[in-house]
Tab-separated table of C-alpha atoms and ligand atoms in Angstrom:
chain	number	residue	atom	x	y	z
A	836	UNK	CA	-83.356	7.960	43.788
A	837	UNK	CA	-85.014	10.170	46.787
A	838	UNK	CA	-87.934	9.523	48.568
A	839	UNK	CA	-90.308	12.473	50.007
A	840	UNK	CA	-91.569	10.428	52.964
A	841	UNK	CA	-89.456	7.536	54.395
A	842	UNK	CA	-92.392	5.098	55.773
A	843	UNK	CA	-92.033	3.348	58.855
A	844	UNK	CA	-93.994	0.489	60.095
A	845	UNK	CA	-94.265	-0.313	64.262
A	846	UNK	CA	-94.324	-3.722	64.245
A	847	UNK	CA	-92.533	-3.950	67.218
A	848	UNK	CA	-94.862	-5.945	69.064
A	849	UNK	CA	-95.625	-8.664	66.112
A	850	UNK	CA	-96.765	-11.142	68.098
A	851	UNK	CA	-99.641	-9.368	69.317
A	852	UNK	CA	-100.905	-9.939	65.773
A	853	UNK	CA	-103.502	-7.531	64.371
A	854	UNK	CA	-102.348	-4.147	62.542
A	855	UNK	CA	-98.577	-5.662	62.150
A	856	UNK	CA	-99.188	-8.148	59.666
A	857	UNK	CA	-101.164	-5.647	57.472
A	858	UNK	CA	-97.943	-3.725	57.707
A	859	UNK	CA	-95.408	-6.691	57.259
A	860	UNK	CA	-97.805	-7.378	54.004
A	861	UNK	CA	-97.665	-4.057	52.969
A	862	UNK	CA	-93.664	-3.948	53.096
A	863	UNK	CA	-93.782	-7.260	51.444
A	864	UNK	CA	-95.760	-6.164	48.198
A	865	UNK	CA	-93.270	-3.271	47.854
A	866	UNK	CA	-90.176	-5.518	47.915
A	867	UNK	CA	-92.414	-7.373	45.218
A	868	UNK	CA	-92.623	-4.663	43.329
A	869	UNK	CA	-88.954	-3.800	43.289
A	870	UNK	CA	-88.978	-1.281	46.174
A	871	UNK	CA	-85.940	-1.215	48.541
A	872	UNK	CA	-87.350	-2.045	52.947
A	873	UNK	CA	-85.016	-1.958	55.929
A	874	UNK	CA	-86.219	-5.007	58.217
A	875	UNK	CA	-84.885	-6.227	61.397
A	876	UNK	CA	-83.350	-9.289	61.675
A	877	UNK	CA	-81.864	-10.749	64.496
A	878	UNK	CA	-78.280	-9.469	64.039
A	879	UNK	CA	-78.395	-6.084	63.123
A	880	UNK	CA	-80.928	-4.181	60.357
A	881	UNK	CA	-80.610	-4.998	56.549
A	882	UNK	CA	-82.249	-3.658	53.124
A	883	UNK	CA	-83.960	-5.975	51.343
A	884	UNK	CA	-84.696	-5.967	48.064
A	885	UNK	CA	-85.673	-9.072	45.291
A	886	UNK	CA	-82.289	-10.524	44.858
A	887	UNK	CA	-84.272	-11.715	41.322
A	888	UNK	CA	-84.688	-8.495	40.094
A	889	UNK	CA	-81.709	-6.431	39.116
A	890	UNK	CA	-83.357	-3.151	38.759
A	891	UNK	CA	-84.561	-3.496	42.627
A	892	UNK	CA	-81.187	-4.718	43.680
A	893	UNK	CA	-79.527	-1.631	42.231
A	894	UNK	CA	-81.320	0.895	44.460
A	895	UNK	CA	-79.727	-1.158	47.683
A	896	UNK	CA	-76.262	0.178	46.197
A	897	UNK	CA	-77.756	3.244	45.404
A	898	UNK	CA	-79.121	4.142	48.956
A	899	UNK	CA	-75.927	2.869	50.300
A	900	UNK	CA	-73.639	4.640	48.478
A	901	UNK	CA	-72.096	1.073	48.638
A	902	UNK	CA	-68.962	0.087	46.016
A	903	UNK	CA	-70.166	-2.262	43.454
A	904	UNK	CA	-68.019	-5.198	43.907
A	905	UNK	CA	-69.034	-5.573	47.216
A	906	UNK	CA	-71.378	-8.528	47.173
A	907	UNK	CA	-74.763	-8.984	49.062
A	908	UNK	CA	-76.006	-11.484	50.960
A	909	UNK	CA	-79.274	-13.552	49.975
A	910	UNK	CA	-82.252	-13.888	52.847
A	911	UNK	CA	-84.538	-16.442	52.627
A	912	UNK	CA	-87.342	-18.048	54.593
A	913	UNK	CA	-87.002	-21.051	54.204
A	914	UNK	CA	-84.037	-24.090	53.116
A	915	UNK	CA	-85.627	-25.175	49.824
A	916	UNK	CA	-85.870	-21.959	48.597
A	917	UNK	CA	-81.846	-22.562	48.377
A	918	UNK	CA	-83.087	-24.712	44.898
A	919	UNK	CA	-83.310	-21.655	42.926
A	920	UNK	CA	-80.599	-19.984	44.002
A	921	UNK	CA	-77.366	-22.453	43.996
A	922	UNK	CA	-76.049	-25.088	41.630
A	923	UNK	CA	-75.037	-27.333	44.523
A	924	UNK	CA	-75.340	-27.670	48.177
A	925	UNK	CA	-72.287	-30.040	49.931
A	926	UNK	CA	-72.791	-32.458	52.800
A	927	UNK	CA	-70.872	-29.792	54.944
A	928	UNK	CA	-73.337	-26.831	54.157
A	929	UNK	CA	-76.389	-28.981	54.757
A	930	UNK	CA	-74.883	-30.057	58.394
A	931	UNK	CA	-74.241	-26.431	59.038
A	932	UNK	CA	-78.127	-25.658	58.252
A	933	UNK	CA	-79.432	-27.671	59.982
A	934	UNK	CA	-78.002	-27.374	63.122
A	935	UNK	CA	-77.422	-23.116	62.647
A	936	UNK	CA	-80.429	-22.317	60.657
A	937	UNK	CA	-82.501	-19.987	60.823
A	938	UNK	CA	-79.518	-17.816	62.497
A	939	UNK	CA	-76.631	-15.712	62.129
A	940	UNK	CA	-74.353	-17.943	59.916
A	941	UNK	CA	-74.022	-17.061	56.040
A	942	UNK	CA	-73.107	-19.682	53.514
A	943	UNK	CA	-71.596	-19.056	50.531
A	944	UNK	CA	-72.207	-20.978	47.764
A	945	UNK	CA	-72.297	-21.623	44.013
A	946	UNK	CA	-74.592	-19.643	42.383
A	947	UNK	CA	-77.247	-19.719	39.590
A	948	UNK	CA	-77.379	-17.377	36.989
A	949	UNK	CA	-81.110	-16.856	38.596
A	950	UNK	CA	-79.815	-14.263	41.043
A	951	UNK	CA	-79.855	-11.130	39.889
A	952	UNK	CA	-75.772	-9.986	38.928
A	953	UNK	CA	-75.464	-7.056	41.289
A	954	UNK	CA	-76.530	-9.226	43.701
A	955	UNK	CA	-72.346	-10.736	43.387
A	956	UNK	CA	-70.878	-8.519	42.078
A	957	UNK	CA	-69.898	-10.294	39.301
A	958	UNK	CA	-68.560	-13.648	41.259
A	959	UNK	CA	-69.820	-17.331	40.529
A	960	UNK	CA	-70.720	-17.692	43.981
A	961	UNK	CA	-73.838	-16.554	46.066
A	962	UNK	CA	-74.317	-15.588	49.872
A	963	UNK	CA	-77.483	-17.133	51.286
A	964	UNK	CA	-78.937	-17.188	55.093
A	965	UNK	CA	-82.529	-18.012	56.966
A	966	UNK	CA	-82.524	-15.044	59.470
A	967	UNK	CA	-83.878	-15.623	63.024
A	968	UNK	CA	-86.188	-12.986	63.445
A	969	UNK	CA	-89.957	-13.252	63.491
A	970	UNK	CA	-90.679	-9.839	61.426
A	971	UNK	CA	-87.621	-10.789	59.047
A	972	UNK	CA	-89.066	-14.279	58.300
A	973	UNK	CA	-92.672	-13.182	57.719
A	974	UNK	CA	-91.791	-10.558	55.683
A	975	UNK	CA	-89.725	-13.461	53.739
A	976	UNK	CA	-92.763	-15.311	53.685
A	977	UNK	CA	-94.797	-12.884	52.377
A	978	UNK	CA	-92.965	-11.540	49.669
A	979	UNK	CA	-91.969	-14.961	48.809
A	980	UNK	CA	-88.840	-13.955	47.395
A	981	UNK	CA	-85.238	-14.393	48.218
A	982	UNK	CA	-84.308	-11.326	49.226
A	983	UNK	CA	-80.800	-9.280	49.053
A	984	UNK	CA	-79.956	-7.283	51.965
A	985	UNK	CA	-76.899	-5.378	53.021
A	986	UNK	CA	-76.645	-3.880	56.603
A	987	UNK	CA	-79.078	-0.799	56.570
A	988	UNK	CA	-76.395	2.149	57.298
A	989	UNK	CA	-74.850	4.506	54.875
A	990	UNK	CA	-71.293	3.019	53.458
A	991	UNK	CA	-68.567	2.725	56.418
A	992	UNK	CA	-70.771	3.383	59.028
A	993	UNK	CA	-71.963	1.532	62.088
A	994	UNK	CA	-74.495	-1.547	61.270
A	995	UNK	CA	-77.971	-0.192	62.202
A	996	UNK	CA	-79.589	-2.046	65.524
A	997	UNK	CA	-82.248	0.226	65.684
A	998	UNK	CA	-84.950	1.621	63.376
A	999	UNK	CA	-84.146	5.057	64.470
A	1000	UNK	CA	-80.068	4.182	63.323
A	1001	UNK	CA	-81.575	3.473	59.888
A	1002	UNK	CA	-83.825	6.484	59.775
A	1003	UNK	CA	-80.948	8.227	60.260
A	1004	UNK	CA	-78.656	7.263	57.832
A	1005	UNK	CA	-81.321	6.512	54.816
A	1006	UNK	CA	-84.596	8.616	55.128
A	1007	UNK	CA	-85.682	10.067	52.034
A	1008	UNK	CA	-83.385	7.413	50.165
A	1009	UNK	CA	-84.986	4.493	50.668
A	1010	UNK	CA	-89.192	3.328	50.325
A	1011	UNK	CA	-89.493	2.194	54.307
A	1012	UNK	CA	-88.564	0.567	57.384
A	1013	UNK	CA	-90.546	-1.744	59.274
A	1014	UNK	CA	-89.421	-1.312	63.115
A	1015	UNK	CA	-88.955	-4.210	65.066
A	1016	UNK	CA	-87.452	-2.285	68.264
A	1017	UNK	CA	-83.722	-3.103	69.021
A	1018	UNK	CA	-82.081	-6.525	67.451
A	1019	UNK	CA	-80.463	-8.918	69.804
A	1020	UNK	CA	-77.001	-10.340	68.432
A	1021	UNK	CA	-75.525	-6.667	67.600
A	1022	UNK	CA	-72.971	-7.928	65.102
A	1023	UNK	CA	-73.452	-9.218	61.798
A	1024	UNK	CA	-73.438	-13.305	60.661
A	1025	UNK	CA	-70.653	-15.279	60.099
A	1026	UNK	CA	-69.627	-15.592	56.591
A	1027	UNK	CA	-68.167	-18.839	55.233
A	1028	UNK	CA	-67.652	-19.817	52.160
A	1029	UNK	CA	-68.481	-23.570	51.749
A	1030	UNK	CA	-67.998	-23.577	47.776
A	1031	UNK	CA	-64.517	-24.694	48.332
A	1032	UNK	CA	-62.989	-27.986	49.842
A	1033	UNK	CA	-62.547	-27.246	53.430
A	1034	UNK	CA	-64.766	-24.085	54.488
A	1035	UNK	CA	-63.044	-20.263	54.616
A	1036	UNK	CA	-63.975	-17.919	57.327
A	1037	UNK	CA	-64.349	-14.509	55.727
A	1038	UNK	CA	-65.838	-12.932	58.663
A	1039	UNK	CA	-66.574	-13.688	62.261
A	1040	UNK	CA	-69.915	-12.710	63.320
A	1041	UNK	CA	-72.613	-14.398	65.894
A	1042	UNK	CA	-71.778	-18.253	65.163
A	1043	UNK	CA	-68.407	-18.412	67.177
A	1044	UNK	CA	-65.761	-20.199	64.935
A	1045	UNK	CA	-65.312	-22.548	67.903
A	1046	UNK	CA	-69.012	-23.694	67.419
A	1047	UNK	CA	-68.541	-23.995	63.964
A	1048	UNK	CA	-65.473	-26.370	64.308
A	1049	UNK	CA	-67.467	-28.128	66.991
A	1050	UNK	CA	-69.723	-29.606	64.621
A	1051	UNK	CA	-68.067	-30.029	61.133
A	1052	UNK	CA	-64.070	-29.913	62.327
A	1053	UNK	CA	-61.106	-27.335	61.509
A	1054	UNK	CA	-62.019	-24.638	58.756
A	1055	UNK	CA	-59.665	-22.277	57.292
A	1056	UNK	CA	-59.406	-18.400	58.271
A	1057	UNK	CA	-59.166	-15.287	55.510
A	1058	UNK	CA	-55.646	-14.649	55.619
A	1059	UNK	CA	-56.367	-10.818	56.681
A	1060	UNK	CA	-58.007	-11.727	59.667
A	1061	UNK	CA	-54.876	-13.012	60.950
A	1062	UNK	CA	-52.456	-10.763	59.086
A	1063	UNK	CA	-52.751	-6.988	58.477
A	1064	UNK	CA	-50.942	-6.962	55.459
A	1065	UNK	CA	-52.718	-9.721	53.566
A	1066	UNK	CA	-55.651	-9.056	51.168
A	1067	UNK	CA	-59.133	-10.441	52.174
A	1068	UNK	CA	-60.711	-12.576	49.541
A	1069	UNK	CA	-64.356	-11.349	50.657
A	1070	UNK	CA	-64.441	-8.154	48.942
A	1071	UNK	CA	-66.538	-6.547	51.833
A	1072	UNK	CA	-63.662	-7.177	54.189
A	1073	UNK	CA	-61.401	-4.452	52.713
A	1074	UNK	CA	-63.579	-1.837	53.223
A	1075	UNK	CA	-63.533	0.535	56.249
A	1076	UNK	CA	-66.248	-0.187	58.313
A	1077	UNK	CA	-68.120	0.539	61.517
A	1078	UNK	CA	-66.054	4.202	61.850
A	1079	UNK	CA	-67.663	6.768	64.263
A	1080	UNK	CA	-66.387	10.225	62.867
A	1081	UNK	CA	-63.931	10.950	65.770
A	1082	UNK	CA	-60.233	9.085	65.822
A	1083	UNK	CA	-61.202	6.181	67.388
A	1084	UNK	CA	-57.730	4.015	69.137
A	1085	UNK	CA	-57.653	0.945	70.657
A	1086	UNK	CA	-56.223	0.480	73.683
A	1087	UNK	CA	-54.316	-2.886	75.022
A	1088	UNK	CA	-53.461	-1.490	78.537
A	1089	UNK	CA	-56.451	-0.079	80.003
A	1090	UNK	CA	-54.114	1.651	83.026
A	1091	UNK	CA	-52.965	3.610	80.221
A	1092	UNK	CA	-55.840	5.067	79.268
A	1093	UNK	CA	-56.946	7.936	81.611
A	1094	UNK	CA	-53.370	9.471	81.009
A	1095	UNK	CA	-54.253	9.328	77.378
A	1096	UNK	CA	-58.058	11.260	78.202
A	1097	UNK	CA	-56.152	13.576	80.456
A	1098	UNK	CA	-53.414	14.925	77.849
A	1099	UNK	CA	-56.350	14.958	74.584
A	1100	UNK	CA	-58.209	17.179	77.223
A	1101	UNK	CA	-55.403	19.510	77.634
A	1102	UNK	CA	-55.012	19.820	74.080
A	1103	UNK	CA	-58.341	20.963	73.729
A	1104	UNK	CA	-59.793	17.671	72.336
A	1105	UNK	CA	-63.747	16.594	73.659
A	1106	UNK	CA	-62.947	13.093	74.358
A	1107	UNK	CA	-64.780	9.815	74.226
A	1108	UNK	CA	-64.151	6.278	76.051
A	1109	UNK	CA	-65.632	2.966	74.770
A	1110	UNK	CA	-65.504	1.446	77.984
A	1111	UNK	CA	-67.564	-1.820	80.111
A	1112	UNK	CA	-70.222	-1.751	82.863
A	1113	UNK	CA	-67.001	-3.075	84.995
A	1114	UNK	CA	-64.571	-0.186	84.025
A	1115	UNK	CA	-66.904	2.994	83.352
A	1116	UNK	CA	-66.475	4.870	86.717
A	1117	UNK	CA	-62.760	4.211	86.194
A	1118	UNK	CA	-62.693	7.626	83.367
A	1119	UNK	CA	-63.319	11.105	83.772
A	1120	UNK	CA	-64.243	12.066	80.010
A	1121	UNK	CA	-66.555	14.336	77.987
A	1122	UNK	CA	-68.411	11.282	76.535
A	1123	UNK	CA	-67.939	7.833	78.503
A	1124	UNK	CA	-70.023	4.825	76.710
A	1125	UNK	CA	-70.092	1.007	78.214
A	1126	UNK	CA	-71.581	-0.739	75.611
A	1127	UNK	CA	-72.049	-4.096	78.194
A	1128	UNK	CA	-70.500	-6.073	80.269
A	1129	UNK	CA	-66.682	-7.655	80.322
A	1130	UNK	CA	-68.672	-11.121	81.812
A	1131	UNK	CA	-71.035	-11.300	78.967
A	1132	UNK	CA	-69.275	-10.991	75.912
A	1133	UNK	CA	-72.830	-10.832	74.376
A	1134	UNK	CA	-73.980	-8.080	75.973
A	1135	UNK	CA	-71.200	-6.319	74.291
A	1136	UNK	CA	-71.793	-7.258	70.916
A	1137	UNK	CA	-75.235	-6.452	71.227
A	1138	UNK	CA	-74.567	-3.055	72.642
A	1139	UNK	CA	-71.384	-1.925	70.334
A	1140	UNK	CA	-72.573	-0.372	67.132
A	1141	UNK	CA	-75.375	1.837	69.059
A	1142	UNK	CA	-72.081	3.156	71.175
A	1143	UNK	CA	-70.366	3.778	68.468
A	1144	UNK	CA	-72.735	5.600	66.720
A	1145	UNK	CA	-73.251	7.424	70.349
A	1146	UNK	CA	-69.709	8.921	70.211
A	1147	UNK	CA	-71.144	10.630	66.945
A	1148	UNK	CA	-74.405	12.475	68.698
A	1149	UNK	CA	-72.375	13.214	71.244
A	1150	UNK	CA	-69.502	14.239	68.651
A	1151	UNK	CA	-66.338	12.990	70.739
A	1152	UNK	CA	-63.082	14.414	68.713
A	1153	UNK	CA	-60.776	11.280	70.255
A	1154	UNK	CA	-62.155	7.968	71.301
A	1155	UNK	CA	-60.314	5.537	72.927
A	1156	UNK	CA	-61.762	2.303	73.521
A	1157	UNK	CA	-60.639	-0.918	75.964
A	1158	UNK	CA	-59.894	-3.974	73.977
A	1159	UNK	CA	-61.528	-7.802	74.005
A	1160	UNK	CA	-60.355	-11.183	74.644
A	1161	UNK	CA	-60.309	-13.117	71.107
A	1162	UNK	CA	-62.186	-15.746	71.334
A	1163	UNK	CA	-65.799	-17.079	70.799
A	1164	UNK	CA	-67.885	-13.441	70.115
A	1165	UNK	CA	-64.680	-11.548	71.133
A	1166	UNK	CA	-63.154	-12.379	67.854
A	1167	UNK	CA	-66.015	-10.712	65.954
A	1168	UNK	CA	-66.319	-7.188	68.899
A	1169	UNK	CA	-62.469	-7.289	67.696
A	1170	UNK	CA	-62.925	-7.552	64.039
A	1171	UNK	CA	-65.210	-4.733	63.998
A	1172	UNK	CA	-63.744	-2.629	66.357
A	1173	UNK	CA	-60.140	-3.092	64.442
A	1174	UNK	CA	-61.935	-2.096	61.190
A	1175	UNK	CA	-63.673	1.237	62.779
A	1176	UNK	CA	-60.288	2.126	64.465
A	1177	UNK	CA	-57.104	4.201	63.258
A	1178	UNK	CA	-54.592	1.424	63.197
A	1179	UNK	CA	-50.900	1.258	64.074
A	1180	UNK	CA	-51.263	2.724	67.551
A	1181	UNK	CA	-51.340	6.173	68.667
A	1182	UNK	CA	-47.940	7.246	66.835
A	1183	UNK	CA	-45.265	9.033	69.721
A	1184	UNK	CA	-47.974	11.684	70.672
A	1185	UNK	CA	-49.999	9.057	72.333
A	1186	UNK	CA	-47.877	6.252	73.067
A	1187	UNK	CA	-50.250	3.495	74.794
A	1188	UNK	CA	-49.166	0.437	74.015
B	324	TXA	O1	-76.064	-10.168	59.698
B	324	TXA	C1	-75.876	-9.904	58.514
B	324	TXA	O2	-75.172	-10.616	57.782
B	324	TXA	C2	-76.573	-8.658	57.938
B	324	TXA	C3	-78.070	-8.886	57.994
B	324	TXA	C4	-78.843	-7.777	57.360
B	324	TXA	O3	-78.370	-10.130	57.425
B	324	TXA	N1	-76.130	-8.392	56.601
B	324	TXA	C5	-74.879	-7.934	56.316
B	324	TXA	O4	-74.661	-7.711	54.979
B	324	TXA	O5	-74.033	-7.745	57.154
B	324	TXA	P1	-73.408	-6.867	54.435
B	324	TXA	O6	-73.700	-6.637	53.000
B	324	TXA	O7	-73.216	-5.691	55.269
B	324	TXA	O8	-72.219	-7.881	54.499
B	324	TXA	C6	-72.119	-8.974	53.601
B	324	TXA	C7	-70.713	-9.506	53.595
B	324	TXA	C8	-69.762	-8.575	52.885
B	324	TXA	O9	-68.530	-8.555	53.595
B	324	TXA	C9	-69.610	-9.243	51.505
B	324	TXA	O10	-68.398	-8.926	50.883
B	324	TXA	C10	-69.714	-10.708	51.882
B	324	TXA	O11	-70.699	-10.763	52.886
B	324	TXA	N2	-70.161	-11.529	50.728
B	324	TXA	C11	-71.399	-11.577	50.180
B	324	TXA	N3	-71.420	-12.421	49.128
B	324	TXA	C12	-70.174	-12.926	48.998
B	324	TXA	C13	-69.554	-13.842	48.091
B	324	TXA	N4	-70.242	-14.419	47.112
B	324	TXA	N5	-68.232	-14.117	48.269
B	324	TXA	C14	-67.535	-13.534	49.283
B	324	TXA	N6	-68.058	-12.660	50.162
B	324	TXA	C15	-69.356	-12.354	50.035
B	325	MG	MG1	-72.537	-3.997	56.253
C-alpha cells in the first residue's frame, strides 16, 4: 500500500494541551479505522495498528517489509485491558506490572484467540506492554484499543528515536506519525516470556535483568544471548538488526583502534568511529560519532540508534565502534550493537582483537 502524503502531527509539546489532543484524536480514529500511525513511546518509535483487526495489522508488515513469523508486541493503556487479550495472568507477571508498569518491560503471555493472528505469528502466546509515554498512552486511550506496534524503521534497520528517523524510512508507506520530539530510553523493552515456569529473557532492553531478578528472583536467559551458535526461541532475535550500511566491527581494545582507521584510510576507505564523549578526541576519522557518555550507560543507549543511523548520512564505508561493559543497560547497547555488527572479528586484514 502507498500513501501520497505521509501526515505528521507536532505534538511535541502535549502538555501544553490545546491543538495536540485534536491531533492525538485524530491519529486515534485512524488506528480505529484500521490505518497504520508511528507514535512515540518512551523507548524508541513504534507502528501501531488494532492488534483486533487483522486487515490493519497486515499493513504494519507491509510497511515494514517485516518477515511474517516475526511476532508483534501488544500496547495497551491500561492493566485490565490485559482481560481481553490473555487466557491467564501468573502471580509472577502481575508482580512484574506492578512494580514496572507503564515502562519498558514486555510480557509475554498466553494468548486469546481475540488478537488478531498476524499479530503472533501463528504462536499461542501474546506480547503485551503499558508504554510510558504521555502521547503513546493518550493515543491508547483514545483509540481504546490494544494496539500492535513494531519499532517504526524499515526491516534491519536502526529503531527510530526520532520522528524525522521514521519519516525517513516509511513516508508514503504508512497513514502518519504523530511527533513527540526525541524518546528517552533509546533501546527497545525487555522481552520476557512469563507463560512458562520460571521466566525466559528473550531480549534485554531498558528493565536491566538485574532489576528484574531483584524483585521476582533468578530467570532464565535465551540460549543465543549467551551462545552464538544457539537458536533464539523469540523469532525476532534471529534477524539482523540495527545495521548501518557500512561494515560496522566491534572493537575490544580501544588502543587498537586508530591503527585500524589509519590502514582503512590508506586503502581508500571513508571511515567511521562509534566512539564516547570520554574517547572522541582520541580518533582522527572521516565520520567520528559519541553517542554518550562511558559514566552514564544511559546516555548511551539513548543516543545509539540516532549514531548509527548517522554513519549512514554521513555514508562511512568502515565503522568501528568501542565496546560496553555487560551489565545492567550495557547488556542491551551490546545486544544491539552485536546484532548490527559483522561478527567474527576483522578476519587477518584487520586483526584487532
Ligand atoms: O520498545 C519496544 O518494545 C518497541 C516499542 C515500539 O514498544 N517495540 C518493539 O517491537 O521493539 P519489535 O516488533 O521491534 O520487537 C518485538 C520483539 C521481537 O523480537 C519479537 O520476536 C518478540 O518481541 N515477540 C513478540 N511477541 C512474541 C511472542 N509471542 N513470543 C516470543 N517473542 C515475541
Ligand atoms: Mg524492531
Amino acid at each position: 500500500m502507498s500513501y501520497k502524503q505521509t501526515k505528521c502531527w507536532n505534538v511535541d509539546n502535549f502538555f501544553s494541551g490545546g491543538e495536540n489532543l485534536t491531533w492525538i484524536k485524530e491519529a486515534a480514529l485512524w488506528i480505529t479505522k484500521g490505518e497504520v500511525v508511528a507514535f512515540p513511546t518512551e523507548t524508541v518509535y513504534g507502528l501501531g495498528a488494532n492488534a483486533l483487526d487483522e486487515q490493519a495489522v497486515k499493513k504494519i508488515f507491509e510497511a515494514k517489509g517485516r518477515p511474517s513469523d516475526n511476532p508483534l508486541i501488544v500496547h495497551i493503556a491500561e492493566q485490565h485491558q490485559l482481560t481481553d487479550l490473555v487466557t491467564d495472568i501468573p502471580e509472577v507477571a502481575h508482580t512484574l506490572m506492578k512494580h514496572f508498569w507503564p515502562g519498558p518491560l514486555t510480557i509475554i503471555l498466553e494468548k486469546k484467540d481475540t488478537v488478531a493472528p498476524s499479530v503472533t505469528a501463528g504462536l499461542d502466546t501474546v506480547a503485551v506492554r503499558i508504554p510510558d509515554h504521555p502521547v503513546a498512552r493518550a493515543l491508547l486511550q483514545e483509540a481504546n484499543v490494544p494496539v500492535a506496534a513494531p519499532s517504526a524503521n524499515l526491516s534491519g534497520k536502526p529503531s527510530p528515536t526520532s520522528a524525522m528517523h521514521v519519516y525517513h524510512d516509511l513516508k508514503g508507506r504508512i497513514a502518519g506519525i504523530l511527533d513527540g520530539g526525541q524518546t528517552g530510553v533509546g533501546v527497545e523493552s525487555t522481552v520476557l516470556d512469563c507463560s512458562k515456569p520460571t521466566p525466559i529473557l528473550y531480549r534485554p532492553g531498558g528493565v536491566t535483568k538485574e532489576e528484574i531478578e531483584a524483585l521476582i528472583g533468578p530467570v532464565h536467559l535465551d540460549p543465543s544471548l549467551h551462545s552464538e551458535n544457539a537458536a533464539p526461541l523469540s523469532p525476532g532475535m534471529k534477524y539482523t538488526h540495527y545495521s548501518p550500511t557500512g561494515t560496522l566491527y566491534l572493537v575490544e581494545d580501544q588502543t587498537k583502534i586508530a591503527s585500524l582507521i589509519k590502514r582503512a584510510r590508506e586503502e581508500g576507505k571513508r571511515v567511521g568511529v562509534l566512539t564516547t564523549t570520554e574517547n572522541e578526541h582520541k580518533y582522527e576519522a572521516d565520520v567520528i560519532v559519541a553517542c554518550g557518555s562511558r559514566e552514564n550507560l544511559a546516555s548511551i543507549a539513548s543516543g545509539l540508534y540516532e549514531s548509527l543511523r548517522m554513519f549512514d548520512e554521513k555514508e562511512a564505508d568502515i565503522i568501528f565502534s568501542e565496546v560496553f561493559p555487560y551489565e545492567h543497560l550495557g547488556i542491551a547497547i551490546m545486544n544491539r550493537l552485536e546484532k548490527a555488527a559483522t561478527m567474527n572479528e576483522l578476519g587477518e586484514d584487520f586483526p584487532c582483537s
